[in-house]
Short mmCIF file of C-alpha atoms and ligand atoms in Angstrom, two decimals:
data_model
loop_
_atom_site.label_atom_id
_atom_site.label_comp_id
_atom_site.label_asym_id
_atom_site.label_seq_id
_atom_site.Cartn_x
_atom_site.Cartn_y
_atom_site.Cartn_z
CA UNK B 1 -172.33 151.56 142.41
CA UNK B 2 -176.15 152.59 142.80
CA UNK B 3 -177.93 154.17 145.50
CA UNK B 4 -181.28 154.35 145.66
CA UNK B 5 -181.93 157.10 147.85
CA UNK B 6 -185.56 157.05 149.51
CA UNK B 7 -187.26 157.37 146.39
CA UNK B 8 -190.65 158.49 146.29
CA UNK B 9 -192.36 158.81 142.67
CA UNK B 10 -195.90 160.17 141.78
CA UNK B 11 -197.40 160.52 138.33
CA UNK B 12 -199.13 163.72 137.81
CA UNK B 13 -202.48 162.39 138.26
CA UNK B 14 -201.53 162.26 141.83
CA UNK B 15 -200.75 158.23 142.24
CA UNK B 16 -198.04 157.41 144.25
CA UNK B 17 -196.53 154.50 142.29
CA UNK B 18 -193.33 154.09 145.30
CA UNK B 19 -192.78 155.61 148.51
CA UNK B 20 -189.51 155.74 150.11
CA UNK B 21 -187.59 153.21 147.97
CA UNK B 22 -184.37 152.55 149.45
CA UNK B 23 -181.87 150.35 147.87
CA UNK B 24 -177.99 149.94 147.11
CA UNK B 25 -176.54 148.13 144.87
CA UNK B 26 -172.66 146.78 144.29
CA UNK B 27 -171.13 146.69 140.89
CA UNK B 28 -171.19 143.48 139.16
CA UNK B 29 -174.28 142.50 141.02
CA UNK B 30 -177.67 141.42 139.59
CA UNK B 31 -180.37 141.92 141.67
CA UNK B 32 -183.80 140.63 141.30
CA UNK B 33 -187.09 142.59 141.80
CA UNK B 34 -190.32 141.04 142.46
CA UNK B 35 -193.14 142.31 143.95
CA UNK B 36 -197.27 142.27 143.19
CA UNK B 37 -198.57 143.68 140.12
CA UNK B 38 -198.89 147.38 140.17
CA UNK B 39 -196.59 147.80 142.77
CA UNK B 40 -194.09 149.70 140.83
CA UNK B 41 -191.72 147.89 139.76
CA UNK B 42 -191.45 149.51 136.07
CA UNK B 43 -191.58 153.01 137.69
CA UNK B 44 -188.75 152.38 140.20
CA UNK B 45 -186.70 150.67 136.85
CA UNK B 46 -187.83 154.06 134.84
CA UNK B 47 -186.33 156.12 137.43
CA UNK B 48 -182.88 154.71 138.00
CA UNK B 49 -182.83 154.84 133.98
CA UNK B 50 -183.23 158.61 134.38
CA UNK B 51 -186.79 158.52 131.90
CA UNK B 52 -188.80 159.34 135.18
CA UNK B 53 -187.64 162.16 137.84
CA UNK B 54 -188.40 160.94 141.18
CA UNK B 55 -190.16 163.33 143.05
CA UNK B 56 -188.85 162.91 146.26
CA UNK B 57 -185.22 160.88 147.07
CA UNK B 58 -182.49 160.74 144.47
CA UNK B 59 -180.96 158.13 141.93
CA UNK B 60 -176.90 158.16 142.63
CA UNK B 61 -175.07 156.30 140.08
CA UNK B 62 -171.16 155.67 140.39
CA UNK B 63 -171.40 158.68 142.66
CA UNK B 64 -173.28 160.87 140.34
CA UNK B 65 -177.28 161.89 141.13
CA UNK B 66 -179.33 160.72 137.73
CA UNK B 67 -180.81 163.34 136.25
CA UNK B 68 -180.94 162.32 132.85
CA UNK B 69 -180.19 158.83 130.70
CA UNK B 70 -177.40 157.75 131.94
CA UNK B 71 -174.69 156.86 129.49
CA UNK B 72 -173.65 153.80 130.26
CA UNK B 73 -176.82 152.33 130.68
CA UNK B 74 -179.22 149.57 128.67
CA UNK B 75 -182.36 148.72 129.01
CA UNK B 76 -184.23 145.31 127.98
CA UNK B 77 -188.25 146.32 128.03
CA UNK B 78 -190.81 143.30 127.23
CA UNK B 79 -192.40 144.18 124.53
CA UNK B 80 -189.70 142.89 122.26
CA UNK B 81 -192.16 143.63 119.24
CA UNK B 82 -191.61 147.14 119.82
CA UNK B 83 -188.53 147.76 120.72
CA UNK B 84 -186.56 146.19 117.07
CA UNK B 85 -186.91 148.45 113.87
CA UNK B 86 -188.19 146.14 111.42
CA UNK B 87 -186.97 147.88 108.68
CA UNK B 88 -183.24 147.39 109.64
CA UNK B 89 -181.82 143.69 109.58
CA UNK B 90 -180.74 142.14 112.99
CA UNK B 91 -177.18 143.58 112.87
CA UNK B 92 -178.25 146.79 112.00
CA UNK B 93 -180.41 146.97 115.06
CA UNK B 94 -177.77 145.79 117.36
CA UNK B 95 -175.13 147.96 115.81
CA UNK B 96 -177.57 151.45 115.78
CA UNK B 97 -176.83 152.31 119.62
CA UNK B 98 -173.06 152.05 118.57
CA UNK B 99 -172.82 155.30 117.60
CA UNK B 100 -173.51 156.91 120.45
CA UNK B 101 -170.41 154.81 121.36
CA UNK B 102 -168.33 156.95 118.47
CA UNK B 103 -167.31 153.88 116.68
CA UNK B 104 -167.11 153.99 112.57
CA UNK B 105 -169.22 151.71 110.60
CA UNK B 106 -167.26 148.82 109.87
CA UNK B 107 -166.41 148.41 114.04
CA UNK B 108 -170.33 148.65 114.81
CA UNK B 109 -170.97 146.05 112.38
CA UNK B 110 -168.22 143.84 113.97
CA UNK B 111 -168.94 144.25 117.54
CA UNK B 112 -172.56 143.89 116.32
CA UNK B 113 -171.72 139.74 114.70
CA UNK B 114 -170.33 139.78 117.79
CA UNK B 115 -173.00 140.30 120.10
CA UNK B 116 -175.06 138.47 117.81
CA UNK B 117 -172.85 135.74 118.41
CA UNK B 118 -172.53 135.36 122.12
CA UNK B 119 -176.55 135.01 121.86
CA UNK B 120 -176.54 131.87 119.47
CA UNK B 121 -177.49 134.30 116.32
CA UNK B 122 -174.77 134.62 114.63
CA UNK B 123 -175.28 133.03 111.52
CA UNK B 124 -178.83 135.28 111.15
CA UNK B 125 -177.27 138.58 111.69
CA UNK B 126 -179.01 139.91 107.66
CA UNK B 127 -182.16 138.75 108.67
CA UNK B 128 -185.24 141.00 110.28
CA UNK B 129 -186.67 140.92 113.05
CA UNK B 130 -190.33 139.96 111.66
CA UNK B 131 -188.63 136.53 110.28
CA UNK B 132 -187.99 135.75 113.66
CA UNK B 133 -189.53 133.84 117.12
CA UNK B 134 -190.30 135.97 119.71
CA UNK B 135 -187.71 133.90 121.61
CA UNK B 136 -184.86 134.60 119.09
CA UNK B 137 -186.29 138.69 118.71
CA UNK B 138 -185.65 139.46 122.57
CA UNK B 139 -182.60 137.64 121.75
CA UNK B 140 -181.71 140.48 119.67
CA UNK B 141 -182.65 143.34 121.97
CA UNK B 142 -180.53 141.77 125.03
CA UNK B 143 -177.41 141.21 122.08
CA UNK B 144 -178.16 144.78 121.28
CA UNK B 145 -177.57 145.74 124.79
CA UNK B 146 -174.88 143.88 125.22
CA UNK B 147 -173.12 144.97 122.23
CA UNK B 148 -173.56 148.52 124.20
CA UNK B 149 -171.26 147.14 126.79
CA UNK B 150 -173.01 148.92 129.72
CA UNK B 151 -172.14 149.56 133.06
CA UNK B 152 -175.79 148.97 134.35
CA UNK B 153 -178.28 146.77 132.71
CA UNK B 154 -181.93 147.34 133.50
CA UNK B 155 -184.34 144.74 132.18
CA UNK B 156 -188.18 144.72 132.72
CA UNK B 157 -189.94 141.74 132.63
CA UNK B 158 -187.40 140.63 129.66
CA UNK B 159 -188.90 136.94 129.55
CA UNK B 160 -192.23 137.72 129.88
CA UNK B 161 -193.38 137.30 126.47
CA UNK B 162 -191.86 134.15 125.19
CA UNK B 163 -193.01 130.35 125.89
CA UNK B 164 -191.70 128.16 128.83
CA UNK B 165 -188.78 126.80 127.01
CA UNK B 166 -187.17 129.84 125.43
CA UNK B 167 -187.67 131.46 128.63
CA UNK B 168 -185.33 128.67 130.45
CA UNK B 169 -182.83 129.43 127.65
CA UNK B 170 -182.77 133.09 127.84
CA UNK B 171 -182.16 132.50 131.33
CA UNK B 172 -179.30 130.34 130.77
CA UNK B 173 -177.97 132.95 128.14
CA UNK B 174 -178.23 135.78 130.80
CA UNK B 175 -176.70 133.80 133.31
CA UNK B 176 -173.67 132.96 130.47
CA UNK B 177 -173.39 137.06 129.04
CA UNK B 178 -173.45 137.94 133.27
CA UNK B 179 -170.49 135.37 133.60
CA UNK B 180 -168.76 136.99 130.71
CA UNK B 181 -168.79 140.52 131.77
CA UNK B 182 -168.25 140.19 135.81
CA UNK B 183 -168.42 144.51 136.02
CA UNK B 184 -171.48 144.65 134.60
CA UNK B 185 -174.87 145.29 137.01
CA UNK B 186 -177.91 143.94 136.65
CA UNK B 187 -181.21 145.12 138.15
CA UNK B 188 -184.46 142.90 136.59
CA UNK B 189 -187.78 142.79 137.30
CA UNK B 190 -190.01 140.08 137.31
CA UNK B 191 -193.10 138.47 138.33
CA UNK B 192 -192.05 134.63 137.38
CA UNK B 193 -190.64 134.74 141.59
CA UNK B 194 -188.55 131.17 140.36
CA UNK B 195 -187.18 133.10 137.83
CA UNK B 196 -186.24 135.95 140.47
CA UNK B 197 -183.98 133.10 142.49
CA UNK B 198 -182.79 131.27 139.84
CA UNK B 199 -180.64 133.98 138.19
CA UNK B 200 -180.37 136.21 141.13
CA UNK B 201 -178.03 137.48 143.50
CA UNK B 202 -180.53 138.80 145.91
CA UNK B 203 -184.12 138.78 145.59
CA UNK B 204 -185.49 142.46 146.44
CA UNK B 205 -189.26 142.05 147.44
CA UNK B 206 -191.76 145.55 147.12
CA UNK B 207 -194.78 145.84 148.90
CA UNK B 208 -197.70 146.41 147.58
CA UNK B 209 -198.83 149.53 146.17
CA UNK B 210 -196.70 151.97 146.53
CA UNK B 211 -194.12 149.93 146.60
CA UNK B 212 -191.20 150.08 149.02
CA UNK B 213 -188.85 147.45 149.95
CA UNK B 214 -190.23 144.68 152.26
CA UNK B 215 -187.35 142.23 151.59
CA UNK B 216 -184.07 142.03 150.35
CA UNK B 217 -182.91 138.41 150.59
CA UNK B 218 -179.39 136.61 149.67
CA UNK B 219 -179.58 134.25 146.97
CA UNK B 220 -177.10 131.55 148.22
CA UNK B 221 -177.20 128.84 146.00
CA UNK B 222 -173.82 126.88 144.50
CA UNK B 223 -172.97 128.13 140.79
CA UNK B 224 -172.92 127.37 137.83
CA UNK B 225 -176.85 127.27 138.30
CA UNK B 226 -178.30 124.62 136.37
CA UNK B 227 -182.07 124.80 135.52
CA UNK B 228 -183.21 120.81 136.72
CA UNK B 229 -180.69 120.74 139.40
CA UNK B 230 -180.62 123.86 140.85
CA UNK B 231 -184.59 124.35 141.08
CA UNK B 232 -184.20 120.78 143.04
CA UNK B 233 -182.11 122.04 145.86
CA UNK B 234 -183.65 122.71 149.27
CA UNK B 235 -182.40 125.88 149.36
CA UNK B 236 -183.67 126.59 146.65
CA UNK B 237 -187.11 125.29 147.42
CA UNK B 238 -186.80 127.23 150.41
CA UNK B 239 -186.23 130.66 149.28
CA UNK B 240 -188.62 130.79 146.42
CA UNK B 241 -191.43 129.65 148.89
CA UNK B 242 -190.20 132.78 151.10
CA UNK B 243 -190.09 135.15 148.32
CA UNK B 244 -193.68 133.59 146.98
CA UNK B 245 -195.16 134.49 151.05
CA UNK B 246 -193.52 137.95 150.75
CA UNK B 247 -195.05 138.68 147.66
CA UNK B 248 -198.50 136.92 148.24
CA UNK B 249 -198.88 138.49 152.16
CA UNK B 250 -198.38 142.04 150.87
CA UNK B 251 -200.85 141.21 147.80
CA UNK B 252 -203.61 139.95 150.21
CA UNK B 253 -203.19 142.84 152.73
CA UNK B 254 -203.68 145.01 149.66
CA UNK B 255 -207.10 143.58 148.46
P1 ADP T 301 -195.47 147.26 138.13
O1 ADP T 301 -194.33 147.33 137.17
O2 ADP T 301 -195.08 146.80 139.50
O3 ADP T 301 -196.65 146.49 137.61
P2 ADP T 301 -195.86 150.08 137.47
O4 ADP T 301 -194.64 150.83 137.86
O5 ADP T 301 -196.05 149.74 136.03
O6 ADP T 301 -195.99 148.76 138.38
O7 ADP T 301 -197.14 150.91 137.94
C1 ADP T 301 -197.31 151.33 139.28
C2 ADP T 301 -198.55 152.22 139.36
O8 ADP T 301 -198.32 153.41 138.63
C3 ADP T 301 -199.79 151.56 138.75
O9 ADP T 301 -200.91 151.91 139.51
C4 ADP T 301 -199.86 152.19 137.37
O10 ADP T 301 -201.18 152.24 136.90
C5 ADP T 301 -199.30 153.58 137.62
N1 ADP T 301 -198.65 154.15 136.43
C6 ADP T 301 -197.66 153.60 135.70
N2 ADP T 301 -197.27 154.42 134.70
C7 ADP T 301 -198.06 155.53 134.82
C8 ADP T 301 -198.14 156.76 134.10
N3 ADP T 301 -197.34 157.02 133.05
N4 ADP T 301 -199.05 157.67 134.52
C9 ADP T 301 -199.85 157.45 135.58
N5 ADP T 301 -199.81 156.29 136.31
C10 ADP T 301 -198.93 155.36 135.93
#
């Protein structure tokens, strides 16, 4: 569904941010991306999102080279804060991108409750965003994208700003909205690497800057994954340690 052609990316100030990414993805997969800080991670995201041109390789989605947003696409950044109009109540943010979708106003608001819904907020759908948790606000920009039904998900570093516990829920909750739309693809990056195996299907390790792709591991661990249990399993234990030397090698090598 996504080919990542040899993708090579430099900013105009000369950096090369990733050389010669190369990576293909199936539909209804959700791959994980880890790799050291710096290494490129957001760039290689921005590109396949069509909000960076590549300047060497090409982006093919569903058999079609990216060379602008895509339309079916979402995108889950970090910075939560900044990504919600505040002015706008909860189900007016999730329901905004709707019209790109060409639905009136009465089905943007429903498929908004909706999405709302499926992410435990239903019943605080007239509320804003600044009279919520962090937890419960990045709650609202993955219901937002979800309510966008897209074909490819991209989320950077989604978790990052929330505590320990609402990070193990939103987990959970992606693991849940993945189980309830089986098409949809799902590329995120992260540095938490237990995060990367818990909720993925392969673990796709960069190198260190630029970033290419050093590793791209098979998650093979029994479902429905089950935060006590499943971080208990050898295998488990075995491929996050992998993963952890991967990323920790390449970071050493680059000091
Ligand atoms: P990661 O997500 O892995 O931390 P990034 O893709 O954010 O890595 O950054 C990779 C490199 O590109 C870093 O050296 C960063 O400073 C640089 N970079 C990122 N965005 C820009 C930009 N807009 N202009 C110039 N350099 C950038």
């Amino acid at each position: 569904m996504l080919d990542i052609e040899d993708v090579t990316h430099a900013y105009a100030d000369g950096l090369v941010a990733i050389r010669g990414v190369r990576l293909q993805v199936a539909a209804g997969e959700l791959v994980s991306i880890v790799g050291p800080s710096g290494c490129g991670k957001s760039t290689l995201l921005r590109c396949v999102a069509g909000l960076v041109r590549p300047t060497e390789g090409r982006i093919v989605l569903d058999g079609r080279p990216v060379e602008g947003v895509p339309d079916d696409l979402a995108f889950v950044f970090q910075d939560y804060g900044r990504s919600l109009y505040p002015w706008l109540s909860i189900r007016d943010n999730v329901a905004l991108p709707l019209r790109r979708r060409g639905l009136d106003r009465r089905a943007r608001r429903a498929a908004a409750q909706e999405a709302l819904a499926q992410v435990g907020l239903g019943d605080a759908a007239r509320r804003h965003p600044m009279q919520l948790s962090g937890g419960m606000q990045q709650r609202v920009a993955i219901a937002r994208a979800l309510a966008y039904g897209p074909r490819l998900l991209l989320m950077d570093e989604p978790f990052g700003s929330v505590d320990a516990q609402a990070r193990e829920d939103l987990e959970d909750l992606l693991l849940r909205v993945r189980g309830a739309s089986p098409g949809m693809t799902i590329l995120l990056v992260t540095h938490d690497i237990d995060e990367s195996v818990y909720v993925g299907d392969r673990v796709v390790v960069l190198s260190g800057a630029p970033g290419a792709v050093r590793a791209d591991l098979p998650v093979d661990l029994p479902g429905p994954r089950e935060q006590i249990a499943t971080r208990e399993l050898p295998a488990f234990v075995h491929l996050r340690a992998e993963v952890g030397r991967l990323v920790r090698e390449r970071a050493e090598t680059v000091q």
